[in-house]
mmCIF file of C-alpha atoms in Angstrom:
data_model
loop_
_atom_site.group_PDB
_atom_site.id
_atom_site.type_symbol
_atom_site.label_atom_id
_atom_site.label_comp_id
_atom_site.label_asym_id
_atom_site.label_seq_id
_atom_site.Cartn_x
_atom_site.Cartn_y
_atom_site.Cartn_z
ATOM 1 C CA MET A 1 6.524 -21.743 -11.699
ATOM 2 C CA ASN A 2 6.155 -17.968 -12.143
ATOM 3 C CA ALA A 3 7.488 -14.784 -9.501
ATOM 4 C CA LEU A 4 4.357 -14.944 -7.433
ATOM 5 C CA THR A 5 4.565 -18.375 -6.277
ATOM 6 C CA ASP A 6 8.107 -19.189 -6.743
ATOM 7 C CA THR A 7 9.010 -19.385 -2.345
ATOM 8 C CA ARG A 8 12.204 -17.562 -2.971
ATOM 9 C CA LEU A 9 10.222 -14.610 -3.757
ATOM 10 C CA ALA A 10 7.462 -14.551 -1.286
ATOM 11 C CA ALA A 11 7.206 -14.691 2.406
ATOM 12 C CA PRO A 12 4.838 -16.405 5.053
ATOM 13 C CA SER A 13 4.760 -12.572 7.085
ATOM 14 C CA TYR A 14 5.869 -9.518 7.100
ATOM 15 C CA ASP A 15 8.441 -10.409 9.942
ATOM 16 C CA ASP A 16 9.958 -13.486 7.607
ATOM 17 C CA LEU A 17 10.063 -11.007 5.222
ATOM 18 C CA VAL A 18 11.864 -9.031 7.222
ATOM 19 C CA GLU A 19 14.180 -11.633 8.051
ATOM 20 C CA ARG A 20 15.029 -13.086 4.669
ATOM 21 C CA VAL A 21 15.988 -9.421 3.158
ATOM 22 C CA LEU A 22 18.186 -9.064 6.256
ATOM 23 C CA ALA A 23 19.743 -12.587 6.013
ATOM 24 C CA GLY A 24 19.879 -11.614 2.261
ATOM 25 C CA GLY A 25 17.334 -13.787 0.840
ATOM 26 C CA PHE A 26 16.158 -11.347 -2.134
ATOM 27 C CA GLY A 27 19.208 -9.840 -3.208
ATOM 28 C CA PRO A 28 22.547 -7.570 -2.157
ATOM 29 C CA ASP A 29 23.470 -7.696 0.987
ATOM 30 C CA PRO A 30 21.051 -4.563 3.268
ATOM 31 C CA ARG A 31 24.443 -3.730 5.104
ATOM 32 C CA ALA A 32 25.861 -2.413 1.953
ATOM 33 C CA GLN A 33 23.324 -0.633 0.747
ATOM 34 C CA ARG A 34 22.666 3.155 1.823
ATOM 35 C CA ILE A 35 19.992 5.487 1.586
ATOM 36 C CA SER A 36 21.255 8.530 -1.047
ATOM 37 C CA VAL A 37 18.374 10.784 -0.814
ATOM 38 C CA ALA A 38 15.289 10.858 2.152
ATOM 39 C CA PHE A 39 12.218 12.963 1.835
ATOM 40 C CA THR A 40 8.424 14.286 2.868
ATOM 41 C CA THR A 41 5.310 14.879 0.360
ATOM 42 C CA ARG A 42 3.037 16.640 2.111
ATOM 43 C CA GLN A 43 -0.425 16.583 -0.040
ATOM 44 C CA ALA A 44 -3.699 18.445 0.653
ATOM 45 C CA VAL A 45 -6.545 17.918 -1.915
ATOM 46 C CA ARG A 46 -10.289 18.214 -2.506
ATOM 47 C CA HIS A 47 -11.193 17.019 -6.056
ATOM 48 C CA GLU A 48 -13.470 19.211 -8.158
ATOM 49 C CA GLY A 49 -17.276 18.096 -7.512
ATOM 50 C CA ARG A 50 -16.419 16.521 -4.221
ATOM 51 C CA GLY A 51 -17.492 18.127 -0.914
ATOM 52 C CA SER A 52 -14.702 17.009 1.360
ATOM 53 C CA GLY A 53 -10.548 16.895 1.302
ATOM 54 C CA TYR A 54 -7.944 15.119 2.370
ATOM 55 C CA ARG A 55 -4.485 15.918 3.406
ATOM 56 C CA ASN A 56 -1.433 12.870 3.107
ATOM 57 C CA GLU A 57 1.987 12.813 4.344
ATOM 58 C CA VAL A 58 4.863 10.463 3.046
ATOM 59 C CA LEU A 59 8.316 9.167 3.706
ATOM 60 C CA SER A 60 10.356 7.977 0.949
ATOM 61 C CA LEU A 61 14.026 6.684 1.021
ATOM 62 C CA ARG A 62 16.216 6.403 -2.272
ATOM 63 C CA LEU A 63 18.206 3.199 -3.039
ATOM 64 C CA ALA A 64 20.046 3.697 -5.996
ATOM 65 C CA GLU A 65 17.093 4.370 -9.098
ATOM 66 C CA ALA A 66 14.646 2.735 -6.157
ATOM 67 C CA VAL A 67 12.142 4.650 -4.498
ATOM 68 C CA GLY A 68 10.403 2.838 -0.873
ATOM 69 C CA SER A 69 7.797 4.901 0.760
ATOM 70 C CA CYS A 70 5.819 4.945 3.809
ATOM 71 C CA ALA A 71 2.464 7.128 4.609
ATOM 72 C CA VAL A 72 2.401 8.540 8.273
ATOM 73 C CA GLU A 73 -0.836 10.036 9.261
ATOM 74 C CA PRO A 74 -0.028 14.293 9.085
ATOM 75 C CA GLY A 75 2.325 15.772 11.247
ATOM 76 C CA GLU A 76 3.509 12.461 13.177
ATOM 77 C CA LEU A 77 6.840 12.191 11.810
ATOM 78 C CA PRO A 78 9.993 13.741 13.914
ATOM 79 C CA ASP A 79 11.636 16.564 13.396
ATOM 80 C CA GLY A 80 14.925 14.721 12.489
ATOM 81 C CA ALA A 81 13.879 11.416 10.885
ATOM 82 C CA VAL A 82 14.626 12.289 7.217
ATOM 83 C CA GLU A 83 18.203 13.098 8.094
ATOM 84 C CA ASP A 84 18.360 10.004 10.257
ATOM 85 C CA CYS A 85 17.896 7.796 7.208
ATOM 86 C CA VAL A 86 20.554 9.879 5.013
ATOM 87 C CA GLY A 87 23.448 7.413 4.584
ATOM 88 C CA ALA A 88 22.665 5.003 6.473
ATOM 89 C CA ASP A 89 22.596 1.744 4.986
ATOM 90 C CA VAL A 90 19.323 -0.870 4.782
ATOM 91 C CA ALA A 91 20.064 -3.044 7.904
ATOM 92 C CA CYS A 92 20.279 -0.473 10.161
ATOM 93 C CA LEU A 93 16.966 1.180 8.950
ATOM 94 C CA LEU A 94 14.949 -1.727 9.263
ATOM 95 C CA GLU A 95 15.652 -2.009 13.027
ATOM 96 C CA HIS A 96 14.931 2.037 12.872
ATOM 97 C CA GLU A 97 12.425 2.571 16.680
ATOM 98 C CA LEU A 98 9.879 4.538 13.735
ATOM 99 C CA THR A 99 7.864 1.829 12.198
ATOM 100 C CA PRO A 100 7.683 4.192 8.982
ATOM 101 C CA VAL A 101 11.250 4.500 8.450
ATOM 102 C CA ARG A 102 11.428 0.459 8.810
ATOM 103 C CA VAL A 103 8.166 0.031 6.565
ATOM 104 C CA ALA A 104 10.261 2.767 3.849
ATOM 105 C CA ALA A 105 13.889 0.675 4.374
ATOM 106 C CA LEU A 106 12.104 -2.318 3.507
ATOM 107 C CA ASP A 107 9.732 -0.965 0.546
ATOM 108 C CA ALA A 108 13.229 0.635 -1.207
ATOM 109 C CA TYR A 109 15.697 -2.346 -0.815
ATOM 110 C CA LEU A 110 12.718 -4.722 -2.453
ATOM 111 C CA MET A 111 12.031 -1.944 -4.991
ATOM 112 C CA TYR A 112 15.391 -2.580 -5.753
ATOM 113 C CA ALA A 113 16.359 -5.691 -5.332
ATOM 114 C CA LEU A 114 12.932 -7.012 -7.183
ATOM 115 C CA PRO A 115 11.740 -3.860 -9.327
ATOM 116 C CA HIS A 116 8.086 -3.580 -10.805
ATOM 117 C CA GLY A 117 7.817 -5.883 -13.718
ATOM 118 C CA PRO A 118 6.946 -9.219 -15.250
ATOM 119 C CA GLU A 119 9.851 -11.093 -14.307
ATOM 120 C CA ASN A 120 8.823 -10.463 -10.417
ATOM 121 C CA GLY A 121 5.178 -10.950 -11.135
ATOM 122 C CA ALA A 122 3.616 -7.346 -12.309
ATOM 123 C CA ARG A 123 1.074 -6.741 -14.560
ATOM 124 C CA PRO A 124 1.504 -2.845 -16.196
ATOM 125 C CA CYS A 125 -1.723 -1.091 -16.080
ATOM 126 C CA PRO A 126 -1.332 2.451 -17.230
ATOM 127 C CA LEU A 127 -3.520 5.454 -16.328
ATOM 128 C CA PRO A 128 -4.573 7.957 -18.283
ATOM 129 C CA SER A 129 -3.728 11.646 -17.960
ATOM 130 C CA GLY A 130 -6.168 13.799 -16.693
ATOM 131 C CA THR A 131 -7.894 15.750 -13.719
ATOM 132 C CA SER A 132 -7.469 14.802 -10.583
ATOM 133 C CA LEU A 133 -10.598 13.307 -9.875
ATOM 134 C CA GLU A 134 -10.506 11.884 -13.366
ATOM 135 C CA LYS A 135 -6.994 9.796 -12.444
ATOM 136 C CA SER A 136 -8.388 9.429 -8.775
ATOM 137 C CA ARG A 137 -11.248 6.978 -10.604
ATOM 138 C CA ALA A 138 -9.054 5.728 -13.054
ATOM 139 C CA ARG A 139 -6.659 4.087 -10.322
ATOM 140 C CA ALA A 140 -10.029 3.514 -8.525
ATOM 141 C CA LYS A 141 -11.327 0.965 -11.222
ATOM 142 C CA ALA A 142 -8.133 -0.975 -11.448
ATOM 143 C CA VAL A 143 -7.846 -1.653 -7.665
ATOM 144 C CA VAL A 144 -11.693 -2.351 -7.713
ATOM 145 C CA GLU A 145 -11.496 -4.954 -10.342
ATOM 146 C CA LEU A 146 -9.010 -7.122 -8.299
ATOM 147 C CA VAL A 147 -11.473 -7.787 -5.559
ATOM 148 C CA ASP A 148 -12.819 -11.057 -6.335
ATOM 149 C CA VAL A 149 -16.108 -11.268 -4.839
ATOM 150 C CA ALA A 150 -19.886 -11.519 -6.308
ATOM 151 C CA PRO A 151 -22.587 -8.374 -6.514
ATOM 152 C CA GLY A 152 -23.776 -8.035 -2.909
ATOM 153 C CA ALA A 153 -21.147 -9.265 -1.165
ATOM 154 C CA THR A 154 -19.372 -6.551 1.831
ATOM 155 C CA VAL A 155 -16.161 -5.274 1.334
ATOM 156 C CA LEU A 156 -14.369 -3.787 4.421
ATOM 157 C CA VAL A 157 -12.143 -0.588 3.131
ATOM 158 C CA VAL A 158 -9.321 0.453 5.117
ATOM 159 C CA GLY A 159 -8.433 3.385 4.357
ATOM 160 C CA VAL A 160 -11.092 5.548 3.091
ATOM 161 C CA VAL A 161 -10.987 7.111 -0.608
ATOM 162 C CA ASN A 162 -13.800 8.317 -2.338
ATOM 163 C CA SER A 163 -13.427 7.047 -5.258
ATOM 164 C CA LEU A 164 -12.548 3.550 -4.280
ATOM 165 C CA LEU A 165 -16.375 3.497 -2.590
ATOM 166 C CA GLU A 166 -17.715 4.831 -5.913
ATOM 167 C CA ALA A 167 -16.434 2.108 -7.898
ATOM 168 C CA LEU A 168 -17.276 -0.783 -5.232
ATOM 169 C CA ARG A 169 -20.766 1.181 -5.579
ATOM 170 C CA ALA A 170 -20.232 0.804 -9.752
ATOM 171 C CA ARG A 171 -20.095 -2.860 -9.110
ATOM 172 C CA GLY A 172 -23.180 -4.031 -6.764
ATOM 173 C CA LEU A 173 -20.649 -4.400 -3.454
ATOM 174 C CA ALA A 174 -21.659 -3.314 -0.566
ATOM 175 C CA TYR A 175 -18.951 -1.880 2.061
ATOM 176 C CA ILE A 176 -18.068 -0.682 5.252
ATOM 177 C CA PRO A 177 -15.295 2.402 5.159
ATOM 178 C CA CYS A 178 -13.097 2.300 7.839
ATOM 179 C CA ASP A 179 -10.198 4.681 8.764
ATOM 180 C CA LEU A 180 -8.484 6.180 12.144
ATOM 181 C CA LYS A 181 -9.434 9.907 11.543
ATOM 182 C CA GLY A 182 -13.373 8.616 11.369
ATOM 183 C CA GLY A 183 -15.690 10.981 9.996
ATOM 184 C CA THR A 184 -18.665 10.782 7.126
ATOM 185 C CA THR A 185 -18.195 9.199 3.246
ATOM 186 C CA GLU A 186 -18.807 11.429 0.590
ATOM 187 C CA TRP A 187 -22.523 10.333 0.659
ATOM 188 C CA GLY A 188 -22.749 10.759 4.529
ATOM 189 C CA GLU A 189 -21.590 7.582 5.590
ATOM 190 C CA PRO A 190 -20.229 6.955 8.977
ATOM 191 C CA VAL A 191 -16.752 6.252 8.748
ATOM 192 C CA ARG A 192 -15.345 3.621 11.575
ATOM 193 C CA THR A 193 -11.959 3.582 13.269
ATOM 194 C CA ASP A 194 -11.235 0.093 14.038
ATOM 195 C CA ALA A 195 -10.736 -1.699 11.237
ATOM 196 C CA LEU A 196 -9.940 -5.319 13.356
ATOM 197 C CA ALA A 197 -13.220 -4.768 14.840
ATOM 198 C CA GLU A 198 -14.977 -5.410 11.578
ATOM 199 C CA LEU A 199 -13.322 -8.044 9.967
ATOM 200 C CA GLU A 200 -15.886 -10.227 10.981
ATOM 201 C CA ARG A 201 -18.952 -8.813 8.980
ATOM 202 C CA CYS A 202 -17.186 -8.955 5.941
ATOM 203 C CA ASP A 203 -16.364 -11.090 2.632
ATOM 204 C CA ALA A 204 -13.616 -9.247 1.403
ATOM 205 C CA VAL A 205 -10.800 -7.067 2.814
ATOM 206 C CA LEU A 206 -9.844 -4.028 0.609
ATOM 207 C CA ALA A 207 -7.078 -2.055 2.447
ATOM 208 C CA SER A 208 -4.226 0.415 2.202
ATOM 209 C CA GLY A 209 -0.573 -0.042 2.410
ATOM 210 C CA MET A 210 -0.732 2.628 4.931
ATOM 211 C CA THR A 211 -1.858 -0.106 7.481
ATOM 212 C CA LEU A 212 2.030 -1.521 7.289
ATOM 213 C CA GLY A 213 2.613 1.616 9.159
ATOM 214 C CA ASN A 214 -0.356 1.863 11.854
ATOM 215 C CA GLY A 215 0.219 -1.949 12.607
ATOM 216 C CA SER A 216 -2.963 -2.870 12.331
ATOM 217 C CA PHE A 217 -1.559 -5.047 8.568
ATOM 218 C CA GLU A 218 -0.686 -8.210 9.998
ATOM 219 C CA PRO A 219 -4.005 -8.552 12.378
ATOM 220 C CA MET A 220 -5.721 -8.425 8.866
ATOM 221 C CA ARG A 221 -3.581 -10.602 6.567
ATOM 222 C CA ARG A 222 -3.549 -13.232 9.782
ATOM 223 C CA HIS A 223 -7.730 -13.219 9.795
ATOM 224 C CA ALA A 224 -7.688 -13.535 5.864
ATOM 225 C CA GLN A 225 -5.553 -16.518 5.972
ATOM 226 C CA ARG A 226 -7.273 -18.543 8.110
ATOM 227 C CA HIS A 227 -10.834 -17.552 6.804
ATOM 228 C CA GLY A 228 -9.941 -17.655 3.226
ATOM 229 C CA ILE A 229 -11.171 -14.135 2.610
ATOM 230 C CA PRO A 230 -9.808 -11.957 0.039
ATOM 231 C CA LEU A 231 -7.855 -9.158 0.982
ATOM 232 C CA VAL A 232 -6.724 -6.896 -1.381
ATOM 233 C CA MET A 233 -3.916 -4.252 -1.153
ATOM 234 C CA PHE A 234 -3.636 -0.643 -3.049
ATOM 235 C CA ALA A 235 -0.145 0.135 -2.497
ATOM 236 C CA GLN A 236 1.570 3.143 -2.277
ATOM 237 C CA THR A 237 3.213 2.532 0.879
ATOM 238 C CA GLY A 238 4.970 -0.441 0.724
ATOM 239 C CA SER A 239 4.364 -1.045 -3.223
ATOM 240 C CA ALA A 240 7.210 -3.544 -3.484
ATOM 241 C CA VAL A 241 6.693 -5.080 -0.204
ATOM 242 C CA LEU A 242 3.236 -6.455 -0.326
ATOM 243 C CA PRO A 243 3.466 -8.521 -3.291
ATOM 244 C CA ARG A 244 6.241 -10.785 -1.739
ATOM 245 C CA LEU A 245 3.445 -11.822 0.819
ATOM 246 C CA ILE A 246 0.683 -12.906 -1.708
ATOM 247 C CA GLY A 247 -0.475 -16.172 -0.862
ATOM 248 C CA SER A 248 -0.006 -15.803 2.461
ATOM 249 C CA GLY A 249 -3.239 -14.325 3.331
ATOM 250 C CA VAL A 250 -2.948 -11.305 0.735
ATOM 251 C CA THR A 251 -4.667 -12.352 -2.083
ATOM 252 C CA ALA A 252 -4.475 -9.383 -4.427
ATOM 253 C CA VAL A 253 -1.914 -6.111 -4.574
ATOM 254 C CA CYS A 254 -2.026 -2.851 -6.613
ATOM 255 C CA ALA A 255 1.024 -0.939 -6.369
ATOM 256 C CA GLU A 256 1.802 2.322 -6.918
ATOM 257 C CA PRO A 257 5.370 3.442 -6.357
ATOM 258 C CA TYR A 258 6.676 6.940 -6.006
ATOM 259 C CA PRO A 259 5.312 9.381 -8.175
ATOM 260 C CA PHE A 260 2.308 8.724 -6.853
ATOM 261 C CA PHE A 261 -0.664 9.629 -9.081
ATOM 262 C CA TRP A 262 -1.834 12.883 -7.375
ATOM 263 C CA LEU A 263 1.466 14.744 -8.199
ATOM 264 C CA ASP A 264 1.074 14.897 -11.693
ATOM 265 C CA GLY A 265 -1.347 15.121 -14.177
ATOM 266 C CA GLY A 266 0.303 13.127 -17.240
ATOM 267 C CA PRO A 267 -0.029 9.826 -18.226
ATOM 268 C CA GLY A 268 1.150 6.964 -15.760
ATOM 269 C CA SER A 269 1.166 3.697 -15.039
ATOM 270 C CA ILE A 270 0.369 0.990 -11.882
ATOM 271 C CA HIS A 271 1.394 -2.582 -11.251
ATOM 272 C CA ARG A 272 -1.379 -4.849 -10.272
ATOM 273 C CA TYR A 273 -0.049 -8.830 -8.912
ATOM 274 C CA GLY A 274 -2.335 -11.418 -7.949
ATOM 275 C CA ALA A 275 -5.676 -11.932 -8.973
ATOM 276 C CA ALA A 276 -6.051 -12.867 -13.272
ATOM 277 C CA GLN A 277 -7.709 -10.308 -15.099
#
C-alpha cells in the first residue's frame, strides 16, 4: 500500500479532509499549532514575446518550516486579513470567515504534517533555471503530462495559463479555456467565465488550485468522480491539500509549494502525484 492508496492519508471530500484534520487524523493537534508568519505575494507578468500579461496575489501562512498558500483575485483580500492569521492556531483559522484564510491554513497544516516527498506519494520533478517564460513552459510540460487522454480529446482548462494551452496544443489536444477574468487567450480564443457550465463538453479537466478558494472545486470534483473523467490539478494554492483527494475525483496533482517558479530564475522543483509516468 502506498501513500495515495492508504485511506489514512486520503479523504473523500474537501469538507471531510477538514474534519479529519480538526480531529487530529493526520498528525498533531491543530489547536496546538500556531501560525508564525503570514504574508502576501503580488506579481504582475508579461513574458517576453507574449502579447498579454496577468497579475497574481497569494496569501501564505507559515507553520514551523511549512508554508501553505491560497491565491486570491488581486485586491480582494481585506485589510487586516494577514494580521488575523499571525499567532492564531490552525484550528481557529480553519473556521475563519474568509475562504482563502481557511484554505491557506489547511495547506500549511498538511505541508507540515505530510510534506511533499516519496513517503507521502510525491514524485519530484526538477525545473531548470531560465527566463520566466522558459520556466513557465517547463512547468506546463510537467503538468500536461499528467493529463491521461488521447490526442483529439477536449480538455476544460480552468485558470488560463497560456503555457499550459501551448503544451496541450503540442499534444494534439483541444481545449476550452475558462477563467473568472474572461478575456481572450494568446491566440485570440474567447475565455469562458463559468467553468461548471462547460463540464459536460469535456473529456478531462485541468484546473488550478485557485478553485479551492473560489468555491468551484467541489462541484468539479463531484462531476469528475460521477462521470469517471480525469481531473488534474496544478496547484500553487493547496499544493498539500489536493493530493489527499486523489482517488475521490482527483486523478493527479502537480504540486508547487511556495516559493513559486515565477519568483526566482534559478532551478527549482515541483512534485507530481497520481498518474504514473
